[in-house]
Amino acid sequence: MRKRKGAGRPTISDVADKAGVSTITVSRALRDPSKVSDHLRRKINNAVRKLNYVPHSHASALASTRSNIVGVIVPSLTNNVFADTLRAIYDDFDQGLFQVQLGNSRYVADEEERLVRSFLGQGPSAMIVAGTDQTDATRELLENAECPVVQIMDIGDDPIDMMVGFSHYDGGRAAGHHLVQKGYKRIGFLGARMDPRSHRRLEGFKEAMRSGGRYDPDLIMTTTISSSVSLGAELIGQLRKRRPDLDAVFCNNDDMALGALFGCQKAGLSIPEDMGIVGFNDLEMMAAAYPSLTSIRTDRYAIGKRAVEMIRAVLDGEILDDKIVDLGFELQQRESTTRAR
């Protein structure tokens, strides 16, 4: 794991060690000196001076050194996947000192960089950015940011600062394994938009197909067009026309899976006997569909909530032991893959 630039500056933990007290005591003294004894306050103040410690990101100093803004950048405001995560962030930050400022990068790297520059120019208290695939320029901006940064919705081994999400590769592999275990033979993939997270789902799916002896590149159909239910119906028709022997499909999101279901029903196919279908994210519509649709369930609300908790902890002076938090996923099996083998 690379060390974040600027990480060599004195921390609140250094002050605590120098003063011979806990980080909580230092945090309390900096936030409200009246809450500690005169003796402890003098020790802490001496340590602060000797170390030249500047509590720039401490919540008690925000009024004078930082704005109360928490910048949040996501790639889409219309994609339902981000709604729960944003709701969690607003739920936790709406009551108190901080103000959420939201940016939509629209899956455009240059726009994400522009938004990061704009937010950092306001001296934010923290930054939350979706994904782990920032450009070198954007990453450098965030590495040099004088505030906590949390990457969400994905995990990797090289966080800018902190990270909370799940493995899209493992999720795609789990979906593929499930279809193999259910006895499907010619298993396809439908993908739209194909951002980096979708590519990781596809790579995990390919690995499952290879290990199960089912890999066939001719059964993979992707497009850069934005996903939708109607697109899912269109693509399943195209893939079936190309490969009439197709008997199962993993879709890179739930919109596509629901469209695949409608397309198959229109063609007179029985689900799951003639076609197995698996989606990704497990939005509400998956359980409501008829037949109900199997999907990879991800806890988007928990991701947003944990990101806020990590930010609050850092601003309160805590040193986090785990800066990469994997919240995992769950394969939610429903009627669309429940068939007698």
Tab-separated table of N, CA and C in Angstrom, residues 184 236 240 247-249 257-278 289-294 334-339:
chain	number	residue	atom	x	y	z
A	184	TYR	N	-26.679	-25.157	-16.013
A	184	TYR	CA	-26.770	-24.495	-17.319
A	184	TYR	C	-25.483	-24.752	-18.104
A	236	ILE	N	-30.759	-9.382	-25.233
A	236	ILE	CA	-31.007	-10.823	-25.089
A	236	ILE	C	-31.549	-11.384	-26.403
A	240	ARG	N	-29.570	-14.269	-28.464
A	240	ARG	CA	-30.283	-15.514	-28.796
A	240	ARG	C	-30.307	-15.752	-30.305
A	247	ASP	N	-28.670	-20.843	-22.886
A	247	ASP	CA	-29.666	-21.287	-21.901
A	247	ASP	C	-29.549	-20.564	-20.555
A	248	ALA	N	-28.635	-19.589	-20.443
A	248	ALA	CA	-28.539	-18.796	-19.208
A	248	ALA	C	-27.761	-17.526	-19.510
A	249	VAL	N	-27.991	-16.503	-18.678
A	249	VAL	CA	-27.289	-15.243	-18.889
A	249	VAL	C	-27.072	-14.537	-17.557
A	257	ALA	N	-31.059	-7.313	-16.406
A	257	ALA	CA	-31.654	-8.614	-16.086
A	257	ALA	C	-33.172	-8.585	-16.241
A	258	LEU	N	-33.800	-7.498	-15.784
A	258	LEU	CA	-35.248	-7.386	-15.929
A	258	LEU	C	-35.627	-7.316	-17.406
A	259	GLY	N	-34.844	-6.590	-18.202
A	259	GLY	CA	-35.089	-6.539	-19.635
A	259	GLY	C	-34.915	-7.900	-20.285
A	260	ALA	N	-33.904	-8.643	-19.828
A	260	ALA	CA	-33.687	-9.990	-20.370
A	260	ALA	C	-34.891	-10.877	-20.065
A	261	LEU	N	-35.443	-10.745	-18.855
A	261	LEU	CA	-36.634	-11.506	-18.489
A	261	LEU	C	-37.797	-11.183	-19.427
A	262	PHE	N	-38.057	-9.900	-19.634
A	262	PHE	CA	-39.161	-9.500	-20.511
A	262	PHE	C	-38.937	-9.994	-21.943
A	263	GLY	N	-37.692	-9.885	-22.415
A	263	GLY	CA	-37.388	-10.337	-23.765
A	263	GLY	C	-37.616	-11.830	-23.939
A	264	CYS	N	-37.236	-12.596	-22.933
A	264	CYS	CA	-37.427	-14.048	-22.997
A	264	CYS	C	-38.910	-14.409	-22.925
A	265	GLN	N	-39.651	-13.723	-22.065
A	265	GLN	CA	-41.087	-13.989	-21.959
A	265	GLN	C	-41.802	-13.660	-23.268
A	266	LYS	N	-41.398	-12.567	-23.909
A	266	LYS	CA	-41.997	-12.191	-25.189
A	266	LYS	C	-41.729	-13.248	-26.254
A	267	ALA	N	-40.559	-13.903	-26.138
A	267	ALA	CA	-40.191	-14.952	-27.108
A	267	ALA	C	-40.806	-16.298	-26.755
A	268	GLY	N	-41.575	-16.358	-25.660
A	268	GLY	CA	-42.245	-17.598	-25.284
A	268	GLY	C	-41.388	-18.569	-24.501
A	269	LEU	N	-40.254	-18.085	-23.950
A	269	LEU	CA	-39.383	-18.969	-23.175
A	269	LEU	C	-39.867	-19.072	-21.738
A	270	SER	N	-39.613	-20.219	-21.139
A	270	SER	CA	-39.950	-20.441	-19.733
A	270	SER	C	-38.720	-20.164	-18.876
A	271	ILE	N	-38.943	-19.364	-17.812
A	271	ILE	CA	-37.870	-19.047	-16.875
A	271	ILE	C	-38.173	-19.777	-15.567
A	272	PRO	N	-37.289	-20.622	-15.055
A	272	PRO	CA	-35.876	-20.802	-15.402
A	272	PRO	C	-35.575	-22.019	-16.284
A	273	GLU	N	-36.601	-22.747	-16.727
A	273	GLU	CA	-36.339	-23.997	-17.445
A	273	GLU	C	-35.590	-23.772	-18.759
A	274	ASP	N	-36.061	-22.824	-19.563
A	274	ASP	CA	-35.411	-22.566	-20.849
A	274	ASP	C	-34.260	-21.568	-20.739
A	275	MET	N	-34.335	-20.680	-19.743
A	275	MET	CA	-33.305	-19.650	-19.592
A	275	MET	C	-33.148	-19.289	-18.116
A	276	GLY	N	-31.931	-19.349	-17.638
A	276	GLY	CA	-31.618	-18.866	-16.294
A	276	GLY	C	-31.112	-17.435	-16.380
A	277	ILE	N	-31.479	-16.610	-15.399
A	277	ILE	CA	-31.092	-15.192	-15.422
A	277	ILE	C	-30.590	-14.766	-14.049
A	278	VAL	N	-29.439	-14.064	-14.038
A	278	VAL	CA	-28.875	-13.498	-12.804
A	278	VAL	C	-28.541	-12.036	-13.050
A	289	ALA	N	-40.373	-9.026	-9.428
A	289	ALA	CA	-40.597	-9.547	-10.783
A	289	ALA	C	-41.265	-10.916	-10.727
A	290	TYR	N	-41.888	-11.292	-11.850
A	290	TYR	CA	-42.480	-12.633	-11.938
A	290	TYR	C	-42.016	-13.319	-13.224
A	291	PRO	N	-41.282	-14.420	-13.080
A	291	PRO	CA	-40.778	-14.958	-11.818
A	291	PRO	C	-39.718	-14.045	-11.204
A	292	SER	N	-39.499	-14.187	-9.903
A	292	SER	CA	-38.509	-13.356	-9.215
A	292	SER	C	-37.109	-13.677	-9.733
A	293	LEU	N	-36.229	-12.672	-9.677
A	293	LEU	CA	-34.920	-12.783	-10.322
A	293	LEU	C	-33.781	-12.927	-9.308
A	294	THR	N	-32.932	-13.876	-9.557
A	294	THR	CA	-31.704	-14.048	-8.773
A	294	THR	C	-30.770	-12.867	-9.028
A	334	ARG	N	-33.305	-16.742	-6.450
A	334	ARG	CA	-34.765	-16.684	-6.576
A	334	ARG	C	-35.213	-17.610	-7.715
A	335	GLU	N	-36.417	-17.402	-8.183
A	335	GLU	CA	-37.029	-18.348	-9.119
A	335	GLU	C	-36.314	-18.418	-10.470
A	336	SER	N	-35.627	-17.359	-10.866
A	336	SER	CA	-35.051	-17.329	-12.221
A	336	SER	C	-33.895	-18.303	-12.416
A	337	THR	N	-33.394	-18.902	-11.327
A	337	THR	CA	-32.365	-19.938	-11.476
A	337	THR	C	-32.712	-21.195	-10.687
A	338	THR	N	-33.924	-21.285	-10.186
A	338	THR	CA	-34.329	-22.444	-9.386
A	338	THR	C	-35.039	-23.447	-10.297
A	339	ARG	N	-34.274	-24.376	-10.832
A	339	ARG	CA	-34.858	-25.377	-11.709
A	339	ARG	C	-34.294	-26.754	-11.352
